[in-house]
Amino acid sequence: MSATVVSDAHATAAPTSDATRSEWWRTAVIYQIYPRSFADASGDGIGDLAGITARLDSLAALGVDAIWLSPFYTSPQKDAGYDVADFTDVDPLFGTIEDFDAMTARAHELGLRVIVDIVPNHTSDAHAWFQAARASAPGSLERDRYVFRDGRGAGGDEPPNNWQSIFGGPAWTRLTEPDGTPGQWYLHLFDTSQPDLNWANDEVLVEFDRVLRFWLDRGVDGFRVDVAHGLIKAEGLPDFIAEDDGDSMGGGAGPIPPWWAQDGVHAIWRRWRRVVDAYPGERILAAEAWVSPLSLMARWVRPDEMHQAFNFSYLSTDWHAADLRAVIDESIAEFGAVGAPSTWVLSNHDVVRHASRMALSAENPQGHGIGPRSAGLPDPVVGLQRGRAATLLMLALPGSAYIYQGEELGLPEAIHIPDEARQDPTWHRTEGERYGRDGCRVPLPWEADAPAHGFSPTGHTWLPQPEEWARFARDAQEGVATSTLTMYSEALRLRRGHGLAAAELTWLETPEGVLGLRVGDITVLANVDGADFPLPSGEVIVASAPVTDSIPADTCVWMVL
Ligand code: GLC
């Protein structure tokens, strides 16, 4: 990314006209691929682009509309690829740019749109810009692309302020200057290897326009924008006294830290919106902005900003009927107020998989993860039962839904990963106090009886797969009426067939603990935490668990009455 010259040769085709606009993203089901763990064609134990291409037909068969790929760019992999050293190339671990083109072509052939991750808050410390900043003097143009400051106290030995990294430990690291003396400090909200960029510097803005166009020119249908609430920090970088350190991603209650949700970020998204709108085919921007309440998050999806924002308030809501109803209403109202669709999401590569999370019996702040020594570990049977019910409720809701790879198999969080196999920087930076996110990132099982359950031809996997995952393998679930995979594909087929994503939602009178919704022409009954609810007469078209006369707790059914 050293070149900052912007080519004008982009987007020659006319943008989509109003008459041909489908607004596909308002109702889309988007499947998140975590490339390291999806499918490994090379056999090195790390998933790759060729592996994805070879397995895309199974996603088309599942019935999703689009895929979103977590980063596959050149990277030292200190944060599983969210530490990017070159934003416009593919890391050899994942293949080549030709492999990317082949994957995109195959996806498009199958009718799947392709969304890629973009990581604008920081680069890797291996990025050419950071290398140049290191080698340059304080106050130089090279340093101004990042957030360098002198330290406080005698000799500048103290960090410039008290900010803590999301992964634990201070958010500042001191450089040793080229002449060997202790030097300035640089800001990294995440790992030390992820220096934050200075978005007040025009060169950064211009460079990211180039990065966007690079991928748009290759045919991507949009971007998932990493840490879209970061980028701009409060003027003067003031100290912050957190009420608790529980909510490491900043989505919780309490004051907003000076590194999140600053007004200045919105001008960046307006600029990016103009870049994507210049291309034909309704390319989209989706914000990862862990902010709450939803009225604040909705600012990311005002008409001239992004198209979607991940609904983390929904993801963070516990399995309680009243809370779920409240967050659903709030989501539809707040996103609706700015003309955006609501989105729905239960799992991703940063949170405990929902087939486990829903059954945790102890507080587990986002990002902390679970492992063998965690309190309140989930009962796997209850977890899967709830996880399936939660999915069925989610897929009936109007708007766009995200699915994280493996949830369609009912995968639980992998809890018993040996300490020495853990790779998340959270685990290392907190010296094992937080397990971090490895448990939701374990390579997928495709075939029950193959090496690495079909993930890799050699049997290698970068994180160990639990033995019992053979029973979750895709081939063990295909064509099995009661399997989680069948439930997902049935729900997706019915969601599309009944036009649920574009329908109105109305609530039905139901007893406490039970949610009753009318969405389009179907009735959804979700017994979350209520007493057994008599099954009304009518046809059950899909159910999260077998139902006969009544719907027990932790069960959701869709009916035509
Ligand atoms: C986002 C990503 C997460 C990553 C972080 C830093 O939250 O989802 O995986 O560690 O940003 O880039």
Coordinates of C-alpha atoms and ligand atoms in Angstrom, one line a residue:
M1 CA 0.0 0.0 0.0
S2 CA 2.9 2.4 -0.5
A3 CA 1.5 4.0 -3.6
T4 CA -0.9 6.8 -2.9
V5 CA -1.6 7.8 -6.5
V6 CA -5.3 7.3 -7.2
S7 CA -6.3 6.0 -10.6
D8 CA -9.3 7.6 -12.3
A9 CA -9.9 4.5 -14.4
H10 CA -12.4 3.0 -12.0
A11 CA -16.1 2.6 -12.2
T12 CA -16.7 3.3 -15.8
A13 CA -20.0 1.6 -15.9
A14 CA -23.0 3.5 -14.8
P15 CA -24.3 3.0 -11.3
T16 CA -27.5 1.0 -10.9
S17 CA -30.4 3.2 -11.8
D18 CA -33.4 3.4 -9.5
A19 CA -35.5 1.4 -11.9
T20 CA -33.2 -1.6 -11.7
R21 CA -32.3 -1.3 -8.0
S22 CA -33.3 -4.5 -6.1
E23 CA -31.9 -3.4 -2.7
W24 CA -30.9 -7.1 -2.3
W25 CA -29.2 -6.3 1.0
R26 CA -32.4 -5.4 2.8
T27 CA -33.4 -9.0 2.9
A28 CA -30.2 -11.0 2.3
V29 CA -28.9 -13.9 4.4
I30 CA -25.2 -13.4 4.5
Y31 CA -22.9 -16.3 5.5
Q32 CA -19.7 -15.5 7.2
I33 CA -16.7 -17.5 6.0
Y34 CA -13.7 -17.5 8.4
P35 CA -11.1 -18.5 5.8
R36 CA -8.6 -20.1 8.2
S37 CA -11.2 -22.6 9.3
F38 CA -13.6 -23.2 6.4
A39 CA -11.8 -25.7 4.1
D40 CA -8.1 -26.3 3.5
A41 CA -7.2 -27.4 0.0
S42 CA -3.4 -27.2 0.4
G43 CA -3.2 -29.5 3.4
D44 CA -1.2 -27.2 5.7
G45 CA -3.9 -27.1 8.3
I46 CA -5.1 -23.6 7.5
G47 CA -8.1 -23.0 5.3
D48 CA -7.6 -21.3 2.0
L49 CA -9.3 -19.7 -1.0
A50 CA -9.1 -22.8 -3.1
G51 CA -10.8 -24.7 -0.3
I52 CA -13.6 -22.2 -0.2
T53 CA -14.1 -22.4 -4.0
A54 CA -14.4 -26.2 -3.8
R55 CA -17.0 -26.0 -1.1
L56 CA -19.2 -23.1 -2.3
D57 CA -21.8 -25.3 -3.8
S58 CA -22.8 -26.5 -0.3
L59 CA -23.5 -22.9 0.6
A60 CA -25.6 -22.3 -2.5
A61 CA -27.5 -25.5 -1.5
L62 CA -28.0 -24.2 2.0
G63 CA -29.8 -21.2 0.4
V64 CA -27.8 -18.1 1.5
D65 CA -27.6 -15.0 -0.7
A66 CA -24.1 -13.9 0.0
I67 CA -20.8 -14.8 1.6
W68 CA -18.6 -12.5 3.7
L69 CA -15.0 -13.5 4.0
S70 CA -12.9 -12.5 7.1
P71 CA -9.5 -11.2 6.0
F72 CA -7.2 -13.2 3.7
Y73 CA -4.8 -10.4 3.0
T74 CA -1.0 -10.4 3.4
S75 CA -0.5 -10.5 7.2
P76 CA 1.8 -11.8 9.9
Q77 CA -1.3 -13.4 11.4
K78 CA -0.8 -12.0 14.8
D79 CA -4.6 -11.4 15.0
A80 CA -5.7 -14.1 12.6
G81 CA -5.4 -11.8 9.6
Y82 CA -7.0 -8.7 11.2
D83 CA -3.4 -7.4 11.2
V84 CA -3.0 -6.5 7.5
A85 CA 0.4 -5.8 6.0
D86 CA -0.9 -5.3 2.4
F87 CA -4.5 -4.5 1.9
T88 CA -4.4 -5.3 -1.8
D89 CA -2.8 -8.7 -1.9
V90 CA -3.6 -12.2 -0.7
D91 CA -1.5 -13.9 1.9
P92 CA 0.3 -17.0 0.5
L93 CA -1.3 -18.9 3.4
F94 CA -4.7 -18.4 1.6
G95 CA -3.5 -18.6 -2.0
T96 CA -3.1 -16.0 -4.7
I97 CA -5.1 -13.1 -6.2
E98 CA -5.9 -15.5 -9.0
D99 CA -7.4 -17.9 -6.4
F100 CA -9.5 -14.9 -5.1
D101 CA -10.7 -14.2 -8.7
A102 CA -11.6 -17.8 -9.2
M103 CA -13.5 -17.9 -5.9
T104 CA -15.4 -14.8 -6.8
A105 CA -16.2 -16.1 -10.2
R106 CA -17.5 -19.4 -8.8
A107 CA -19.6 -17.6 -6.2
H108 CA -21.2 -15.4 -8.8
E109 CA -21.9 -18.4 -11.0
L110 CA -23.7 -19.9 -8.1
G111 CA -25.7 -16.7 -7.5
L112 CA -23.8 -15.8 -4.3
R113 CA -22.6 -12.3 -3.8
V114 CA -19.2 -11.7 -2.3
I115 CA -18.4 -9.4 0.6
V116 CA -14.9 -8.9 1.8
D117 CA -13.6 -7.6 5.1
I118 CA -11.8 -4.3 5.2
V119 CA -9.7 -3.2 8.3
P120 CA -9.3 0.5 8.3
N121 CA -8.7 1.2 12.0
H122 CA -5.1 -0.2 12.0
T123 CA -2.5 -1.9 9.9
S124 CA 0.0 -4.6 10.9
D125 CA 3.3 -3.4 12.2
A126 CA 4.7 -5.2 9.2
H127 CA 3.0 -2.8 6.8
A128 CA 5.3 -0.7 4.7
W129 CA 3.8 2.5 6.2
F130 CA 4.6 1.4 9.8
Q131 CA 8.1 0.3 8.9
A132 CA 8.7 3.7 7.4
A133 CA 7.2 5.4 10.5
R134 CA 9.5 3.5 12.7
A135 CA 12.5 4.5 10.7
S136 CA 11.5 8.2 10.5
A137 CA 11.8 11.0 13.0
P138 CA 9.2 12.2 15.4
G139 CA 7.0 14.8 13.7
S140 CA 7.7 13.3 10.2
L141 CA 5.1 12.7 7.6
E142 CA 5.6 9.0 7.9
R143 CA 4.7 9.1 11.7
D144 CA 1.7 11.2 11.0
R145 CA -0.1 8.3 9.3
Y146 CA -0.3 6.7 12.8
V147 CA -0.9 8.0 16.3
F148 CA 2.5 8.7 17.8
R149 CA 2.9 10.7 20.9
D150 CA 5.6 11.5 23.4
G151 CA 5.3 9.7 26.7
R152 CA 4.3 11.4 30.0
G153 CA 6.4 11.8 33.1
A154 CA 10.2 12.1 33.5
G155 CA 11.9 10.9 30.3
G156 CA 8.6 10.2 28.7
D157 CA 8.5 6.8 30.4
E158 CA 4.8 6.7 31.0
P159 CA 2.3 6.1 28.2
P160 CA 0.6 9.2 26.8
N161 CA -2.7 8.3 28.4
N162 CA -4.4 5.5 30.4
W163 CA -6.2 3.7 27.5
Q164 CA -6.2 -0.1 27.7
S165 CA -6.0 -2.4 24.7
I166 CA -9.2 -4.4 23.9
F167 CA -7.1 -7.5 24.1
G168 CA -5.7 -6.5 27.6
G169 CA -2.7 -4.5 28.7
P170 CA -1.9 -0.9 27.7
A171 CA -3.0 0.5 24.4
W172 CA 0.4 2.1 23.9
T173 CA 3.8 0.7 23.0
R174 CA 7.1 2.6 23.2
L175 CA 9.4 2.5 20.2
T176 CA 13.1 2.3 20.4
E177 CA 14.3 5.0 18.0
P178 CA 16.7 4.0 15.2
D179 CA 19.6 5.4 17.2
G180 CA 18.8 3.0 20.1
T181 CA 17.3 5.5 22.5
P182 CA 13.8 5.0 24.0
G183 CA 11.4 7.0 21.8
Q184 CA 7.8 7.9 21.1
W185 CA 4.8 5.7 21.9
Y186 CA 2.2 4.5 19.3
L187 CA -1.4 3.8 19.9
H188 CA -2.9 0.3 19.3
L189 CA -6.4 -0.3 20.5
F190 CA -5.8 -4.0 19.7
D191 CA -2.6 -5.9 19.7
T192 CA 0.9 -4.2 19.8
S193 CA 1.2 -5.5 16.2
Q194 CA -1.8 -3.5 15.1
P195 CA -0.9 0.3 15.2
D196 CA -3.9 2.6 14.8
L197 CA -4.0 4.7 11.7
N198 CA -4.5 8.5 11.9
W199 CA -7.6 9.2 10.0
A200 CA -7.1 12.9 10.3
N201 CA -4.3 12.5 7.7
D202 CA -5.5 12.8 4.1
E203 CA -3.1 10.3 2.8
V204 CA -4.9 7.6 4.8
L205 CA -8.3 8.6 3.3
V206 CA -6.9 8.6 -0.2
E207 CA -5.2 5.3 0.3
F208 CA -8.4 3.6 1.5
D209 CA -10.3 4.9 -1.5
R210 CA -7.7 3.1 -3.6
V211 CA -8.1 -0.1 -1.5
L212 CA -11.9 -0.1 -1.9
R213 CA -11.7 0.4 -5.6
F214 CA -9.1 -2.3 -6.0
W215 CA -11.6 -4.9 -4.6
L216 CA -14.6 -3.3 -6.3
D217 CA -12.8 -3.5 -9.6
R218 CA -12.3 -7.2 -8.9
G219 CA -16.0 -7.6 -8.6
V220 CA -16.7 -7.7 -4.9
D221 CA -20.3 -6.9 -3.9
G222 CA -19.4 -5.0 -0.7
F223 CA -17.4 -4.7 2.4
R224 CA -17.8 -5.6 6.0
V225 CA -16.0 -2.7 7.7
D226 CA -14.0 -3.7 10.8
V227 CA -14.1 -1.6 13.9
A228 CA -16.3 1.0 12.1
H229 CA -16.8 2.9 15.4
G230 CA -13.0 3.4 15.9
L231 CA -10.9 5.3 13.5
I232 CA -11.4 8.8 15.0
K233 CA -10.3 9.4 18.6
A234 CA -11.5 12.2 20.8
E235 CA -9.5 15.4 20.4
G236 CA -6.5 15.5 22.8
L237 CA -6.7 11.8 23.6
P238 CA -8.1 12.3 27.1
D239 CA -7.7 9.7 29.9
F240 CA -10.7 7.5 30.3
I241 CA -12.0 6.1 33.6
A242 CA -14.0 3.0 32.7
E243 CA -16.8 1.9 35.0
D244 CA -15.7 -1.7 34.5
D245 CA -13.5 -3.4 32.0
G246 CA -16.2 -6.0 31.4
D247 CA -17.3 -4.9 28.0
S248 CA -14.0 -4.9 26.1
M249 CA -15.6 -4.1 22.7
G250 CA -17.3 -1.0 24.1
G251 CA -20.8 -2.1 23.4
G252 CA -22.0 -1.9 27.0
A253 CA -23.8 0.6 29.1
G254 CA -21.9 3.5 30.6
P255 CA -20.0 6.4 29.1
I256 CA -18.6 6.0 25.6
P257 CA -14.8 5.8 25.7
P258 CA -12.9 8.5 23.8
W259 CA -11.8 6.0 21.2
W260 CA -15.2 4.9 20.1
A261 CA -18.2 6.4 18.3
Q262 CA -16.7 9.9 17.7
D263 CA -18.7 12.0 15.3
G264 CA -15.9 12.3 12.9
V265 CA -16.2 8.7 11.7
H266 CA -19.4 9.5 9.8
A267 CA -17.7 11.8 7.3
I268 CA -15.5 8.8 6.4
W269 CA -18.5 6.6 5.8
R270 CA -20.2 9.2 3.6
R271 CA -17.0 9.3 1.5
W272 CA -16.9 5.5 1.2
R273 CA -20.6 5.5 0.3
R274 CA -19.8 7.7 -2.6
V275 CA -17.0 5.4 -3.7
V276 CA -19.3 2.2 -3.7
D277 CA -22.2 4.0 -5.2
A278 CA -20.1 4.9 -8.2
Y279 CA -20.1 1.2 -9.1
P280 CA -23.0 -0.7 -10.7
G281 CA -24.7 -3.5 -9.0
E282 CA -25.5 -2.1 -5.5
R283 CA -22.3 -2.8 -3.7
I284 CA -22.7 -2.4 0.1
L285 CA -21.0 -1.4 3.3
A286 CA -21.8 -3.2 6.5
A287 CA -20.5 -1.8 9.8
E288 CA -19.0 -3.6 12.6
A289 CA -19.8 -1.0 15.2
W290 CA -20.1 -2.3 18.7
V291 CA -22.0 0.6 20.1
S292 CA -25.2 0.8 22.0
P293 CA -28.0 1.8 22.3
L294 CA -29.4 0.9 18.9
S295 CA -30.3 4.6 18.4
L296 CA -26.6 5.3 18.3
M297 CA -25.8 2.4 16.1
A298 CA -28.4 3.5 13.6
R299 CA -26.2 6.6 12.9
W300 CA -24.0 4.3 10.9
V301 CA -26.8 3.4 8.5
R302 CA -28.2 6.8 7.8
P303 CA -29.2 7.0 4.1
D304 CA -25.8 8.4 2.9
E305 CA -23.6 6.2 5.1
M306 CA -23.5 2.4 5.3
H307 CA -26.2 0.0 4.2
Q308 CA -26.2 -2.3 7.2
A309 CA -24.8 -2.5 10.7
F310 CA -24.4 -5.7 12.7
N311 CA -27.1 -5.8 15.4
F312 CA -24.9 -6.6 18.4
S313 CA -27.6 -5.6 20.8
Y314 CA -29.6 -8.5 19.4
L315 CA -26.6 -10.8 19.6
S316 CA -26.0 -9.7 23.2
T317 CA -29.5 -10.3 24.4
D318 CA -29.9 -13.3 26.7
W319 CA -32.5 -16.0 26.1
H320 CA -35.4 -14.3 27.8
A321 CA -38.7 -13.7 26.1
A322 CA -39.3 -10.2 27.3
D323 CA -35.8 -9.0 26.6
L324 CA -35.9 -10.5 23.1
R325 CA -39.2 -8.9 22.3
A326 CA -37.9 -5.5 23.5
V327 CA -34.7 -5.7 21.4
I328 CA -36.6 -6.8 18.3
D329 CA -39.0 -3.9 18.6
E330 CA -36.1 -1.5 19.3
S331 CA -34.2 -2.8 16.3
I332 CA -37.0 -2.4 13.9
A333 CA -37.9 1.0 15.2
E334 CA -34.3 2.5 15.4
F335 CA -33.0 1.1 12.1
G336 CA -36.4 1.9 10.5
A337 CA -36.2 5.5 11.7
V338 CA -33.3 6.0 9.4
G339 CA -34.7 4.0 6.5
A340 CA -32.3 1.0 7.0
P341 CA -33.2 -2.6 7.4
S342 CA -32.6 -4.3 10.7
T343 CA -30.0 -7.0 10.7
W344 CA -29.9 -10.0 13.0
V345 CA -26.9 -12.0 14.1
L346 CA -26.2 -14.6 16.8
S347 CA -22.7 -15.8 16.2
N348 CA -19.4 -14.7 14.6
H349 CA -15.7 -15.2 15.0
D350 CA -15.5 -13.0 18.1
V351 CA -18.1 -14.4 20.3
V352 CA -18.9 -17.7 22.0
R353 CA -21.0 -19.8 19.5
H354 CA -24.7 -19.3 20.3
A355 CA -25.3 -23.1 20.7
S356 CA -23.1 -22.8 23.8
R357 CA -23.6 -19.1 24.8
M358 CA -27.4 -19.5 25.2
A359 CA -26.8 -22.0 28.0
L360 CA -24.0 -20.3 29.9
S361 CA -24.9 -19.9 33.5
A362 CA -22.3 -17.3 34.5
E363 CA -21.6 -13.9 33.2
N364 CA -19.2 -14.0 30.2
P365 CA -18.3 -10.6 28.8
Q366 CA -17.9 -10.5 25.0
G367 CA -14.4 -11.5 23.9
H368 CA -13.5 -13.3 27.1
G369 CA -14.4 -16.7 25.8
I370 CA -14.7 -20.0 27.7
G371 CA -12.4 -22.8 28.5
P372 CA -12.1 -25.7 30.9
R373 CA -11.7 -23.6 34.0
S374 CA -14.6 -21.1 33.2
A375 CA -17.5 -20.8 35.6
G376 CA -21.0 -21.7 34.4
L377 CA -20.1 -23.9 31.5
P378 CA -23.0 -24.8 29.2
D379 CA -24.9 -28.0 29.1
P380 CA -24.5 -29.0 25.5
V381 CA -27.9 -30.5 25.1
V382 CA -29.7 -27.4 26.4
G383 CA -27.3 -25.2 24.4
L384 CA -28.1 -26.8 21.1
Q385 CA -31.8 -26.9 21.8
R386 CA -31.8 -23.2 22.6
G387 CA -29.4 -22.4 19.8
R388 CA -31.8 -24.0 17.3
A389 CA -34.8 -22.2 18.7
A390 CA -32.9 -18.9 18.7
T391 CA -32.0 -19.4 15.0
L392 CA -35.5 -20.2 14.0
L393 CA -36.7 -17.1 15.7
M394 CA -34.0 -15.0 14.0
L395 CA -34.6 -16.3 10.5
A396 CA -38.3 -15.3 10.7
L397 CA -37.5 -11.7 11.5
P398 CA -37.8 -9.0 8.8
G399 CA -34.5 -7.6 7.5
S400 CA -31.1 -9.2 6.8
A401 CA -29.6 -12.0 8.7
Y402 CA -26.0 -13.2 9.2
I403 CA -25.0 -16.8 9.7
Y404 CA -21.5 -17.7 11.0
Q405 CA -19.9 -20.8 9.4
G406 CA -20.7 -23.9 11.4
E407 CA -23.8 -22.7 13.1
E408 CA -25.8 -24.5 10.5
L409 CA -24.2 -27.7 11.8
G410 CA -25.2 -26.8 15.4
L411 CA -21.5 -26.5 16.4
P412 CA -20.9 -25.7 20.0
E413 CA -17.9 -23.7 21.2
A414 CA -14.8 -25.8 21.5
I415 CA -14.0 -25.6 25.2
H416 CA -11.2 -28.1 25.8
I417 CA -8.5 -26.6 23.6
P418 CA -5.2 -27.3 25.3
D419 CA -3.6 -24.1 26.7
E420 CA -0.5 -24.5 24.4
A421 CA -2.7 -24.7 21.3
R422 CA -4.5 -21.4 21.9
Q423 CA -3.6 -18.6 19.5
D424 CA -5.9 -15.6 20.2
P425 CA -3.8 -12.6 21.3
T426 CA -6.4 -12.1 24.0
W427 CA -5.2 -15.3 25.7
H428 CA -1.5 -14.3 25.5
R429 CA -2.0 -10.6 26.4
T430 CA -4.0 -11.5 29.5
E431 CA -1.7 -14.4 30.4
G432 CA -4.5 -16.9 30.3
E433 CA -7.0 -14.9 32.3
R434 CA -9.3 -14.7 29.3
Y435 CA -9.5 -17.6 27.0
G436 CA -10.4 -15.4 24.0
R437 CA -12.0 -16.4 20.8
D438 CA -10.3 -19.6 19.6
G439 CA -13.2 -21.8 20.7
C440 CA -15.5 -20.4 18.0
R441 CA -12.8 -20.6 15.3
V442 CA -12.0 -24.3 15.2
P443 CA -11.9 -25.8 11.6
L444 CA -15.2 -27.1 10.3
P445 CA -16.2 -30.7 10.1
W446 CA -17.3 -31.7 6.6
E447 CA -17.1 -35.5 6.5
A448 CA -17.5 -37.6 9.6
D449 CA -14.9 -40.2 8.6
A450 CA -12.2 -38.3 6.7
P451 CA -9.0 -36.9 8.1
A452 CA -9.6 -33.7 10.1
H453 CA -13.3 -34.5 9.5
G454 CA -12.8 -33.4 5.8
F455 CA -11.4 -30.0 6.6
S456 CA -7.9 -30.8 5.3
P457 CA -6.7 -33.7 3.2
T458 CA -3.6 -34.2 5.5
G459 CA -5.6 -34.2 8.7
H460 CA -3.8 -31.1 9.9
T461 CA -5.8 -28.3 11.6
W462 CA -4.4 -25.1 13.1
L463 CA -6.6 -25.6 16.1
P464 CA -7.5 -29.1 17.3
Q465 CA -11.0 -30.3 16.4
P466 CA -12.9 -32.0 19.3
E467 CA -13.2 -35.8 18.6
E468 CA -17.0 -35.7 19.0
W469 CA -17.3 -33.3 16.1
A470 CA -17.7 -36.3 13.7
R471 CA -21.4 -36.2 14.6
F472 CA -21.7 -32.6 13.6
A473 CA -20.1 -33.2 10.2
R474 CA -22.0 -31.9 7.2
D475 CA -22.2 -35.3 5.5
A476 CA -23.7 -36.8 8.7
Q477 CA -26.5 -34.3 8.6
E478 CA -27.3 -34.0 4.9
G479 CA -30.7 -35.5 4.2
V480 CA -31.4 -36.2 7.9
A481 CA -34.8 -34.8 8.7
T482 CA -34.0 -33.9 12.3
S483 CA -30.6 -32.4 11.7
T484 CA -29.6 -28.8 12.4
L485 CA -28.4 -28.5 8.8
T486 CA -31.9 -29.6 7.5
M487 CA -33.6 -27.1 9.8
Y488 CA -31.4 -24.2 8.5
S489 CA -32.0 -25.1 4.9
E490 CA -35.7 -25.6 5.4
A491 CA -36.0 -22.3 7.3
L492 CA -34.0 -20.4 4.6
R493 CA -36.2 -21.9 1.8
L494 CA -39.4 -21.0 3.7
R495 CA -38.1 -17.5 4.6
R496 CA -37.6 -16.8 0.9
G497 CA -40.8 -18.5 -0.3
H498 CA -43.0 -16.7 2.2
G499 CA -41.1 -13.4 1.7
L500 CA -40.6 -13.1 5.5
A501 CA -37.6 -10.7 5.2
A502 CA -39.7 -8.0 3.6
A503 CA -42.9 -8.7 5.6
E504 CA -44.5 -6.8 8.5
L505 CA -44.1 -8.2 12.0
T506 CA -47.0 -8.1 14.5
W507 CA -47.0 -9.5 18.0
L508 CA -49.7 -11.9 19.1
E509 CA -51.0 -12.2 22.7
T510 CA -49.1 -15.0 24.4
P511 CA -48.4 -16.0 28.0
E512 CA -45.2 -14.9 29.7
G513 CA -42.1 -16.5 28.4
V514 CA -43.7 -17.2 25.0
L515 CA -43.2 -15.0 21.9
G516 CA -45.9 -15.1 19.3
L517 CA -45.3 -13.3 16.0
R518 CA -47.1 -12.9 12.8
V519 CA -44.7 -12.4 9.9
G520 CA -46.3 -12.2 6.5
D521 CA -48.6 -15.3 6.3
I522 CA -46.8 -17.4 8.9
T523 CA -47.1 -17.6 12.7
V524 CA -44.0 -18.0 14.7
L525 CA -44.3 -19.3 18.2
A526 CA -41.2 -19.3 20.3
N527 CA -41.4 -20.7 23.8
V528 CA -38.3 -19.1 25.2
D529 CA -38.7 -19.6 29.0
G530 CA -42.4 -20.1 29.5
A531 CA -44.6 -23.0 30.5
D532 CA -45.6 -25.6 27.9
F533 CA -47.7 -23.9 25.3
P534 CA -50.6 -25.8 23.6
L535 CA -49.9 -26.2 19.9
P536 CA -52.6 -24.4 17.9
S537 CA -54.3 -26.2 15.1
G538 CA -52.6 -25.6 11.8
E539 CA -49.6 -26.8 9.9
V540 CA -46.1 -26.8 11.5
I541 CA -43.8 -25.9 8.6
V542 CA -40.6 -26.1 10.4
A543 CA -39.7 -26.6 14.1
S544 CA -36.5 -26.4 16.1
A545 CA -37.5 -29.6 18.0
P546 CA -40.2 -32.2 17.6
V547 CA -43.5 -30.9 18.8
T548 CA -46.8 -32.8 19.3
D549 CA -49.5 -31.4 21.5
S550 CA -47.5 -28.6 23.0
I551 CA -44.5 -26.4 22.5
P552 CA -42.0 -26.7 25.4
A553 CA -39.5 -24.1 26.5
D554 CA -36.5 -23.6 24.3
T555 CA -38.5 -24.4 21.2
C556 CA -39.6 -22.4 18.2
V557 CA -42.1 -23.4 15.5
W558 CA -43.3 -21.7 12.3
M559 CA -46.9 -22.5 11.4
V560 CA -49.4 -21.8 8.8
L561 CA -52.7 -21.5 10.7
Ligands
GLC1 C1 -12.8 -6.8 14.9 C2 -12.7 -8.2 14.4 C3 -11.8 -8.9 15.4 C4 -10.5 -8.3 15.4 C5 -10.6 -6.8 15.7 C6 -9.3 -6.1 15.4 O1 -13.5 -6.7 16.1 O2 -13.9 -8.8 14.3 O3 -11.7 -10.3 15.1 O4 -9.6 -8.9 16.4 O5 -11.6 -6.2 15.0 O6 -9.1 -5.9 14.0

